[in-house]
Coordinates of C-alpha atoms and ligand atoms in Angstrom, one line a residue:
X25 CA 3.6 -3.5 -35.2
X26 CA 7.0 -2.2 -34.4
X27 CA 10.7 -4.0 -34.5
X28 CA 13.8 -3.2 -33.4
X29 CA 16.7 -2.9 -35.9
X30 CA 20.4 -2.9 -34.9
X31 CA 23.4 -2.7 -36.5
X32 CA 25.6 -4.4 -34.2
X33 CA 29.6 -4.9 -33.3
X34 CA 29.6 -1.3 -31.4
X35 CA 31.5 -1.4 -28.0
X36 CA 28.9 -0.1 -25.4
X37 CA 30.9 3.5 -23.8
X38 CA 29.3 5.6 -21.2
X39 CA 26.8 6.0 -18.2
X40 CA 23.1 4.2 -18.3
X41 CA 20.4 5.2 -15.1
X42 CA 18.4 2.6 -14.6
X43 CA 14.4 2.7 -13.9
X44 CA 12.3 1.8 -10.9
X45 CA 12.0 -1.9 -10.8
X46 CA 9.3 -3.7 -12.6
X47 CA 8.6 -6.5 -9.8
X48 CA 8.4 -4.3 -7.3
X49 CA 6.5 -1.6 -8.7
X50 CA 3.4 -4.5 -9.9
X51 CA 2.9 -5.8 -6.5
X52 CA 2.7 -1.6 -5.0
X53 CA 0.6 -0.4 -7.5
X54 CA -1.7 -3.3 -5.9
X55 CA -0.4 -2.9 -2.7
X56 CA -2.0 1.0 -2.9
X57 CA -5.8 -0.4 -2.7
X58 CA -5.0 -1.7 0.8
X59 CA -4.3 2.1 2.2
X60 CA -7.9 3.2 0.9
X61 CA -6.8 6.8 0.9
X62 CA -3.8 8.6 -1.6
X63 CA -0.6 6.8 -2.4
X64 CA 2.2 8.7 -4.0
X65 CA 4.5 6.3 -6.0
X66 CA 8.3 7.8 -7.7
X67 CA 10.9 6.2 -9.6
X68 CA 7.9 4.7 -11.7
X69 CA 9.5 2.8 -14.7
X70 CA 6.8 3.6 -18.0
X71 CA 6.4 0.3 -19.0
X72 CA 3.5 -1.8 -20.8
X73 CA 3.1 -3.6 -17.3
X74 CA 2.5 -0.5 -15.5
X75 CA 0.1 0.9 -18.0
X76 CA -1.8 -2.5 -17.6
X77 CA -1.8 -2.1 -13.8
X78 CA -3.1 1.6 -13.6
X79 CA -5.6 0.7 -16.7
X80 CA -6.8 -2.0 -13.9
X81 CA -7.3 0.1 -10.9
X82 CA -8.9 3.3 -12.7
X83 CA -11.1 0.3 -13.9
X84 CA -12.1 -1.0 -10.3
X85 CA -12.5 2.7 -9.6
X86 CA -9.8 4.3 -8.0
X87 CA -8.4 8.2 -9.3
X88 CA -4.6 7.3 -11.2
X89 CA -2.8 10.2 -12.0
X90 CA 0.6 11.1 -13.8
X91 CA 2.2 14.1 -11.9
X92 CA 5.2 13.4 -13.8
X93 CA 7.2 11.3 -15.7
X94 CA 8.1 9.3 -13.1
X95 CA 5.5 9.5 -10.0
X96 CA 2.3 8.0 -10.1
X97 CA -0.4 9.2 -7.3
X98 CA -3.3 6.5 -6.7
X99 CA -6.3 7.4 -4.8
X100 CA -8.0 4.4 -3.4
X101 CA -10.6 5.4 -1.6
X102 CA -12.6 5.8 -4.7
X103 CA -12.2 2.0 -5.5
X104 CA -15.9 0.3 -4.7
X105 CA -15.9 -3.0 -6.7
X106 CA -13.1 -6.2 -5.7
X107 CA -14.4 -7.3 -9.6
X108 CA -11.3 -7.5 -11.7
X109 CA -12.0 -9.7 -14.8
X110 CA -11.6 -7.0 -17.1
X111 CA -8.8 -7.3 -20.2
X112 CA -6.1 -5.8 -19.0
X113 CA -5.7 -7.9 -16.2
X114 CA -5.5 -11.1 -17.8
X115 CA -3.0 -9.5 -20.0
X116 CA 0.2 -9.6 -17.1
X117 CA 1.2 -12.2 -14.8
X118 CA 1.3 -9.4 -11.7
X119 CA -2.3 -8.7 -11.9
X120 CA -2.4 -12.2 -9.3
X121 CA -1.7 -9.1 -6.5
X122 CA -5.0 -8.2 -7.1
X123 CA -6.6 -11.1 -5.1
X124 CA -4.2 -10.4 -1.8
X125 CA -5.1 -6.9 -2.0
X126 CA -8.8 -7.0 -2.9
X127 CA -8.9 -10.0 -0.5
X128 CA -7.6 -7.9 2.0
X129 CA -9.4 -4.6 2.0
X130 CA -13.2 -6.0 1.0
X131 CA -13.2 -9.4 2.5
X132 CA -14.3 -10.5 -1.5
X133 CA -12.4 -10.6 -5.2
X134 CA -13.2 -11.7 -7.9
X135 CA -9.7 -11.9 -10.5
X136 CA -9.5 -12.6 -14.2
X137 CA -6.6 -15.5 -14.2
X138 CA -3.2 -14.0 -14.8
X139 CA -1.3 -14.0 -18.4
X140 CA 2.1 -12.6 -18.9
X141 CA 5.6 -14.9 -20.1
X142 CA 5.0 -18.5 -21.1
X143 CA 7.4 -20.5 -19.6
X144 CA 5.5 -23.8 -18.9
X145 CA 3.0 -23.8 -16.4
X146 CA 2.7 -21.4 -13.8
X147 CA 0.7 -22.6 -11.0
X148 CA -0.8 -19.8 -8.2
X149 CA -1.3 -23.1 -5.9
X150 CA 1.1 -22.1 -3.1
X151 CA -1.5 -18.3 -3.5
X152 CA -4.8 -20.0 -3.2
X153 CA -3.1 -22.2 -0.4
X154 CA -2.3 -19.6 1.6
X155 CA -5.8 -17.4 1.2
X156 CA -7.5 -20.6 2.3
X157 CA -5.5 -21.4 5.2
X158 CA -6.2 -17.4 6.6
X159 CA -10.0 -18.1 5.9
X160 CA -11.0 -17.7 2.2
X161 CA -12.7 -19.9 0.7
X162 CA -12.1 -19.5 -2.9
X163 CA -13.6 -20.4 -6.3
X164 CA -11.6 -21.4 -9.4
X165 CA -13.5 -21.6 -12.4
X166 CA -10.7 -22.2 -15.5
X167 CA -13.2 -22.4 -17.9
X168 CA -14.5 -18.9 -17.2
X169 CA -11.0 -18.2 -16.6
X170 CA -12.2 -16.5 -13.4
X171 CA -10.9 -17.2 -9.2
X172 CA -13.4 -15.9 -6.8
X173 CA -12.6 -15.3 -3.2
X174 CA -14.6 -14.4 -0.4
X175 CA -13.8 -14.5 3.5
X176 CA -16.2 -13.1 6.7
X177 CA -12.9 -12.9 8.1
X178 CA -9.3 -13.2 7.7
X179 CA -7.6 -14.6 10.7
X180 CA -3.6 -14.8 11.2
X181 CA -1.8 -18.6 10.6
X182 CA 1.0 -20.5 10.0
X183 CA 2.2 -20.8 6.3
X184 CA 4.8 -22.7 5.4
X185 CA 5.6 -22.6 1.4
X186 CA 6.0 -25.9 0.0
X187 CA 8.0 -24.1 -3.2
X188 CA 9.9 -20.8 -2.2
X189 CA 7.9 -18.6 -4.7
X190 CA 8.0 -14.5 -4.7
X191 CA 4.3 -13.8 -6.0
X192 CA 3.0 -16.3 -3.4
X193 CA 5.0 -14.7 -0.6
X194 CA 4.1 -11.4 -1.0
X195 CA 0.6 -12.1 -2.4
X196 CA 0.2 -13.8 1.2
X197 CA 1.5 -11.2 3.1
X198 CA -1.0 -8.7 1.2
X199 CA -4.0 -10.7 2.5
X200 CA -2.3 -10.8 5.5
X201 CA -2.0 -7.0 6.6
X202 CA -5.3 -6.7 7.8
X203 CA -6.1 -10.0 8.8
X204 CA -6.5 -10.4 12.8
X205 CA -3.7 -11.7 14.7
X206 CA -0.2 -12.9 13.5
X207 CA 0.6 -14.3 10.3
X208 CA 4.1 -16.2 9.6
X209 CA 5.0 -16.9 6.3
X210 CA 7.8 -19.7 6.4
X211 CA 10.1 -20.6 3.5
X212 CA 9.2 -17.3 2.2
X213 CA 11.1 -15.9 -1.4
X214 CA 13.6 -13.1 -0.1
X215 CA 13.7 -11.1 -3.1
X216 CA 14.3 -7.3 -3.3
X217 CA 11.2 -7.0 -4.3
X218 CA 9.3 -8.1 -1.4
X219 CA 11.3 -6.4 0.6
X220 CA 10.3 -3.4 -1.2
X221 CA 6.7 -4.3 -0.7
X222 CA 7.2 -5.0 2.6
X223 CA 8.9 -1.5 2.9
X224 CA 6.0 0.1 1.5
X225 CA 3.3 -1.5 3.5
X226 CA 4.9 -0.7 6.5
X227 CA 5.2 3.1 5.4
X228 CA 1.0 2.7 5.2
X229 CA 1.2 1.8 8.7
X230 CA 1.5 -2.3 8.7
X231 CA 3.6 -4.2 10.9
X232 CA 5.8 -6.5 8.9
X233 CA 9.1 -7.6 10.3
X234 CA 11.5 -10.3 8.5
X235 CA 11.2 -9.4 4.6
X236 CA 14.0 -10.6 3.0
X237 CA 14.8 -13.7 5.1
X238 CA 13.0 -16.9 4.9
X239 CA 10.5 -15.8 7.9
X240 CA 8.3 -13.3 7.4
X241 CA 6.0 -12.3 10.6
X242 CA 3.1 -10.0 9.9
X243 CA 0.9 -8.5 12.5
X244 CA -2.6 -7.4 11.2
X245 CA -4.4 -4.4 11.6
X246 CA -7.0 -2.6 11.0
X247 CA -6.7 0.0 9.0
X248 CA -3.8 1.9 6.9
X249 CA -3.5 5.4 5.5
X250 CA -1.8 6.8 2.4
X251 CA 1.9 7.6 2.1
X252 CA 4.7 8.5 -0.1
X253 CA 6.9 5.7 -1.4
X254 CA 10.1 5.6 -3.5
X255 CA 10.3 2.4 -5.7
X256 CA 13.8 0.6 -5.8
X257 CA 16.2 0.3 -8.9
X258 CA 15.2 -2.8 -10.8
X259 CA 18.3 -5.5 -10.6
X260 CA 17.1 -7.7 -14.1
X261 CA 17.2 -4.4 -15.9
X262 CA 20.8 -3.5 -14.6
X263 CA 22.0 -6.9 -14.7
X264 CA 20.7 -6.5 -18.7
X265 CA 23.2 -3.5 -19.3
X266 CA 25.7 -5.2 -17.6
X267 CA 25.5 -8.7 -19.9
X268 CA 25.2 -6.3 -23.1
X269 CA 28.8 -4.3 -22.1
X270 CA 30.1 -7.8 -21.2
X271 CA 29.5 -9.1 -24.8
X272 CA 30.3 -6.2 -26.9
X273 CA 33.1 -4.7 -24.9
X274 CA 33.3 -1.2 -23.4
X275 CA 33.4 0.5 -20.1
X276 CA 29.5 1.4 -18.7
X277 CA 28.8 2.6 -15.7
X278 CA 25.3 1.5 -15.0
X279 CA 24.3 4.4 -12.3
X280 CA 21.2 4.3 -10.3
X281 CA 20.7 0.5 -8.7
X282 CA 21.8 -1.1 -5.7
X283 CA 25.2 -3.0 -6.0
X284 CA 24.4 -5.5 -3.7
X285 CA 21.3 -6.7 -5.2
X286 CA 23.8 -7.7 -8.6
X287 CA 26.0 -9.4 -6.4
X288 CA 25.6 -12.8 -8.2
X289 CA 25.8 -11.7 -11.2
X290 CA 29.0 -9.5 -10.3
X291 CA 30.5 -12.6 -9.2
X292 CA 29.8 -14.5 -12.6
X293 CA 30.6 -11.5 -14.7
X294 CA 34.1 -11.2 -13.4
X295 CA 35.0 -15.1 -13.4
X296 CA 34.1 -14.4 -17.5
X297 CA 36.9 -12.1 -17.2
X298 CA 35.2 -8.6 -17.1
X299 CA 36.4 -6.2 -14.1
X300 CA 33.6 -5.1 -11.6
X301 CA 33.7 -2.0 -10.1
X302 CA 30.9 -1.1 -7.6
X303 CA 30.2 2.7 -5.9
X304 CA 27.5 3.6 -3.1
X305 CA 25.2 3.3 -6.3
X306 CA 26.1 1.9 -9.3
X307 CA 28.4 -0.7 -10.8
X308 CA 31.0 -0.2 -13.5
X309 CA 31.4 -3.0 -16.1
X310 CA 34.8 -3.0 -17.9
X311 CA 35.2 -5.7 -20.8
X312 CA 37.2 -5.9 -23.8
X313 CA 34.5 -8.1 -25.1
X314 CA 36.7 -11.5 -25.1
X315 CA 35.0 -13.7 -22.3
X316 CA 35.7 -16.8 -21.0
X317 CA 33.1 -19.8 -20.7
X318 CA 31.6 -20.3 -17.5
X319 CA 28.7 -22.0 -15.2
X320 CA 25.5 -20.6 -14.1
X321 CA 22.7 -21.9 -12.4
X322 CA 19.9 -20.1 -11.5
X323 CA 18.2 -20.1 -8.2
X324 CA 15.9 -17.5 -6.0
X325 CA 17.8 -14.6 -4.6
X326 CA 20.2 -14.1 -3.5
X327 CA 21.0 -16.8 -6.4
X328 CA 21.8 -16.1 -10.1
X329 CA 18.5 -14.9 -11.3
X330 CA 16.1 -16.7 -13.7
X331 CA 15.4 -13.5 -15.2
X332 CA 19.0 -13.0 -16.4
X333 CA 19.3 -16.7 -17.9
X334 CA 18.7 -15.7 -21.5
X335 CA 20.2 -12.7 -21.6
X336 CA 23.5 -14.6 -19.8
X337 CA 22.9 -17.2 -22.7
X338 CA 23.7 -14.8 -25.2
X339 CA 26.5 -13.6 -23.4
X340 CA 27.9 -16.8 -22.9
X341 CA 27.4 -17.2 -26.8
X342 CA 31.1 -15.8 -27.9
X343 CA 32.8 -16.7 -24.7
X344 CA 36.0 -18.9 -25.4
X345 CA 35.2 -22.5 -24.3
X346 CA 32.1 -24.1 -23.7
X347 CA 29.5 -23.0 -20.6
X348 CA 26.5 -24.9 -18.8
X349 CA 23.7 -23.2 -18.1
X350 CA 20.9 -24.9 -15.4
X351 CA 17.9 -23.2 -14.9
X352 CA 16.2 -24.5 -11.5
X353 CA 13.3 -21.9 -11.1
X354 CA 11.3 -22.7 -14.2
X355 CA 10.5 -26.2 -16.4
X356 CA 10.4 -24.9 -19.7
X357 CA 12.4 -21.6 -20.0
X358 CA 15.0 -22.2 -23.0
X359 CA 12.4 -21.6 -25.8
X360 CA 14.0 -18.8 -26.9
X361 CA 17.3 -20.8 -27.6
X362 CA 16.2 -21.4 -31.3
X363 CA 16.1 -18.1 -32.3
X364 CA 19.3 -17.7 -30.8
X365 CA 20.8 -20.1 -32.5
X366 CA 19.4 -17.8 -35.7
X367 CA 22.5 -15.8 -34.7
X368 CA 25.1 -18.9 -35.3
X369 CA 25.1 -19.5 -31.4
X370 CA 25.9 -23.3 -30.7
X371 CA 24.0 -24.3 -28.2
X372 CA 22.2 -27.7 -27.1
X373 CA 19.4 -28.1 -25.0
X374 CA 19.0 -31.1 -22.6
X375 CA 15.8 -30.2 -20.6
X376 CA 16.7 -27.8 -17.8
X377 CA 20.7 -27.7 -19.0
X378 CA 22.0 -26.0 -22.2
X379 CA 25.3 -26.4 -23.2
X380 CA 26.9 -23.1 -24.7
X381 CA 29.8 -23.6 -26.8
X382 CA 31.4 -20.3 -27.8
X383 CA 31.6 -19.2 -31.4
X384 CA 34.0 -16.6 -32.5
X385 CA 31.2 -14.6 -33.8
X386 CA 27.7 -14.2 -34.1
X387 CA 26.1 -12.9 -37.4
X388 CA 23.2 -10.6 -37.7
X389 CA 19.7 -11.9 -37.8
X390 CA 15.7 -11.7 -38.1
X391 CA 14.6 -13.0 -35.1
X392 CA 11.3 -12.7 -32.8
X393 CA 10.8 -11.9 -29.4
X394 CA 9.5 -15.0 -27.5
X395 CA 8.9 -13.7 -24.0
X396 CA 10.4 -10.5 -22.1
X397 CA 13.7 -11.3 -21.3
X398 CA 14.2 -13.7 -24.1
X399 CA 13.7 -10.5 -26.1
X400 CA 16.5 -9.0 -24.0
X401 CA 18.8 -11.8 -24.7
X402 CA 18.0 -11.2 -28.9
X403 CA 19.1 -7.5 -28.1
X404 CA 21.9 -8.5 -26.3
X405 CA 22.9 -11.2 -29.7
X406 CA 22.1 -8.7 -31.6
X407 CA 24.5 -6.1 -30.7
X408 CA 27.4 -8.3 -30.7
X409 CA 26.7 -9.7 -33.9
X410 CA 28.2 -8.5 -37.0
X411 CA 25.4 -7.2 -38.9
X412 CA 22.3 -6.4 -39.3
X413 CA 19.7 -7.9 -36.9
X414 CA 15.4 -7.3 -36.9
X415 CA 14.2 -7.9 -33.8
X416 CA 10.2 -8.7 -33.8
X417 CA 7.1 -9.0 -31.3
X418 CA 8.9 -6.4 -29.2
X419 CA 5.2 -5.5 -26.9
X420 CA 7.3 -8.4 -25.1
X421 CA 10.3 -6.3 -24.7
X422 CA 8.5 -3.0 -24.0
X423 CA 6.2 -4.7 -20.9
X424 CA 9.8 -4.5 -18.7
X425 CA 12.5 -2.3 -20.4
X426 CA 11.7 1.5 -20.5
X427 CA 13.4 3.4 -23.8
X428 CA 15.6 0.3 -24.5
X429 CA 16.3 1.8 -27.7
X430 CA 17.1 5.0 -26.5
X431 CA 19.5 4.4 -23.5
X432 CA 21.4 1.9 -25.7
X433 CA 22.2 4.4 -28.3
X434 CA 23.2 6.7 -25.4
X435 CA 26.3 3.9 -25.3
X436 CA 26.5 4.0 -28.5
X437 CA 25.1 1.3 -30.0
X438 CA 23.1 1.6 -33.3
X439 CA 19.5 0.6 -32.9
X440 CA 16.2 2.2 -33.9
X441 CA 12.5 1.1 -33.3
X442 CA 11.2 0.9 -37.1
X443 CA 7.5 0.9 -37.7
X444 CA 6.4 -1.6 -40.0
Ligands
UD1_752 C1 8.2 -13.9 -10.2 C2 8.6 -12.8 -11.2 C3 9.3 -13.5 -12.4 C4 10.4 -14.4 -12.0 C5 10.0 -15.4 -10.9 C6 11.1 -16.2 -10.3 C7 7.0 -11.1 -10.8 C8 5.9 -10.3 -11.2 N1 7.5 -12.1 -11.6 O1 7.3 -14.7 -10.8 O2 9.7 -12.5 -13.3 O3 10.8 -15.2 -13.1 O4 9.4 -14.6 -9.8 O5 12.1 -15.3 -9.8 O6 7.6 -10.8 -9.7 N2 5.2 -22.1 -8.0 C9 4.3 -23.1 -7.7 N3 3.1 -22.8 -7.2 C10 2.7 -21.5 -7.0 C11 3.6 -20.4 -7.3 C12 4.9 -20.8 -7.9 O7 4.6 -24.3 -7.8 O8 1.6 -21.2 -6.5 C13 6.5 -22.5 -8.6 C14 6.6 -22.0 -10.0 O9 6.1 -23.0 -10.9 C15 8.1 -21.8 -10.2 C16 8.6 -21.4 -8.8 O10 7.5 -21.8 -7.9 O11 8.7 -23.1 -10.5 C17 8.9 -20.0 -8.6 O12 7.8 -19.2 -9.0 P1 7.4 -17.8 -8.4 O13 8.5 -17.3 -7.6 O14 6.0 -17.9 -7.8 O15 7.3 -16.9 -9.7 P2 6.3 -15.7 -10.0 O16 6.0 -15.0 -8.7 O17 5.2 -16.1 -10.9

């Protein structure tokens, strides 16, 4: 058991690079099985999820290998059995991708259900939908906890998503590669991360065209090959550094991302009063740590992103006036607002609406990590409180941030993982 301890009130100075992207990368690592030859994946983030992921493959036997720090290679071919019910797949949310893919390159899976973040309930209806209507016919059996699918073929169809969902899209367009015919995907998510999927697919030799629009057209064939892939910056882990500088004031230039991806958040970031200043590749955040109150609602890109509500909750905490925060994606995603208000944050929640009214500071506290991000948004308290703050469960916070600890002291902020 570990925990994170910060001292906080430090303005945040200097340069952070940020890592591969986490929802990208746990749909590729997937996405390898279809190519049933060697994959080469860089910018790998080292987080818990990717550990999980590799664990999974080397389990359904395929070669996983570490050249580096950052580049993964994944041998395929090797891979005999479409039976993933082992541990570590029930232990993320991602390890869904393992139906599409499995689906796709043996006709058969059998899939442990998914775990990860608990933020009411998360349905894979709009998934299973989808297999079926491209030929699967598909067991679900919730008291072994276990899906099984199995198709003699997959043939291309119309799907029209009833909810605009990211793991169904691109868990459809997985089975969908080497189905026959054309597959159309309507009302399809259009985050960077599918297009990133997409992108990678399509370097195995797949013919997707429309990835991050609301029409996605896939062409099946037969076979794909191994390839070389560069995984994209990951915008929730950005948008995190850029929240943090917000609240505690100081000038960070958060290198290594894609500006365009942050543009929502940009936009709500300088209507708080902080000055925006975007390169070819990175964003600088300027803020003398005095914000002003503000509206945010989140939505599926290119809307304000679920994944940076709670961290945008405790920026909002300080902010002069009083802010509304609506979350649209997900029913029950304001659990982590009572540790929050641990910090002195006032903050009321009306079902999918909290009301923020700014304090003029936050005081240190022992708090617990209650999901990922909600563990991002207790760092982000933390180190504008005055203070002392312990920071618990933090496996929650290392399954998406790589060296949190480490590229926040880089800014100068004073925080060390303590071993209990
Ligand atoms: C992905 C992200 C997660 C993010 C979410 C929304 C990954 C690994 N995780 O999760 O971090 O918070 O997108 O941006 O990429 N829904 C259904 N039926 C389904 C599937 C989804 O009703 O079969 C609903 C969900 O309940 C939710 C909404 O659709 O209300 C969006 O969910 P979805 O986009 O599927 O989220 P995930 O892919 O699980």
């Amino acid at each position: 058991m570990e925990h994170l301890l910060i001292k906080g009130s430090n303005p945040l100075n200097g340069e952070v690079v940020i890592s591969g992207a986490k929802n990208a990368v746990v749909a590729i690592i997937p996405a390898a099985i279809l190519a049933n030859d060697i994959c080469i994946i860089d910018n790998l983030p080292r987080i818990e999820d990717v550990k999980c992921l590799e664990d999974s493959l080397t389990k359904l036997g395929a070669h996983c290998q570490l050249i580096d720090d950052r580049t993964l290679t994944i041998d395929s071919s090797t891979i005999k059995s479409y039976n993933a019910t082992f541990d570590s797949v029930r232990k993320i949310r991602a390890s869904y991708y393992l139906m599409g893919a499995l689906l796709a390159r043996f006709k058969r899976a059998e899939v442990a259900l998914p775990g990860g973040c608990n933020f009411g309930t998360r349905p894979i209806d709009l998934h299973l939908k989808g297999f079926r209507a491209l030929g699967a016919e598909i067991i679900e059996d919730y008291d072994a906890g276990i899906i099984s699918l199995k198709a003699d073929r997959l043939k291309g169809t119309n799907i029209f998503l009833d909810t605009v969902s990211v793991g169904a899209t691109i868990n459809i367009m997985l089975a969908a590669t080497m189905a026959e015919g054309v597959t159309t995907i309507e009302n399809a998510a259009k985050e960077p991360h599918i297009v990133d999927t997409a992108n990678f697919l399509n370097m195995l030799g797949a013919k997707i065209k429309g990835a991050g629009t609301d029409v996605i057209r896939i062409t099946g064939v037969e076979k794909l090959h191994g390839n070389e892939y560069m995984i994209i910056p990951d915008q929730i882990e950005a948008g995190t550094y850029m929240i943090a500088t917000a609240a505690c004031g100081g000038h960070v230039s958060v290198r290594n991302i894609i500006p365009k991806h942050m543009d929502s958040l940009s936009a709500k970031l300088r209507e708080m009063g902080c000055t925006i200043e975007e390169g070819d590749d990175y964003i600088d955040v300027i803020s003398d740590g005095r914000l002003s109150a503000i509206r945010v609602k989140t939505m599926a890109y290119p809307g304000f992103p679920t994944d940076l509500q709670p961290q945008m909750a405790a920026g909002l905490a300080k902010a002069d006036g009083i802010s509304i925060l609506t979350e649209t994606v997900w029913e029950n995603r304001f659990q982590y607002i009572d540790q929050l208000k641990k910090f002195g944050c006032d903050i009321n929640v009306d079902g999918r609406i909290a009301t923020i009214r700014g304090v003029p500071q936050l005081n240190g506290a022992e708090v617990i990590a209650t999901d990922l991000r909600a563990g991002a948004a207790m760092v982000i308290a933390g180190l504008a409180a005055a203070g002392t703050t312990k920071i618990g469960n933090i496996r929650f916070i290392d399954r998406g941030y790589e060296q949190i600890e480490y590229k926040l002291k880089a800014l100068g902020a004073d925080i060390k993982r303590v071993k209990n």
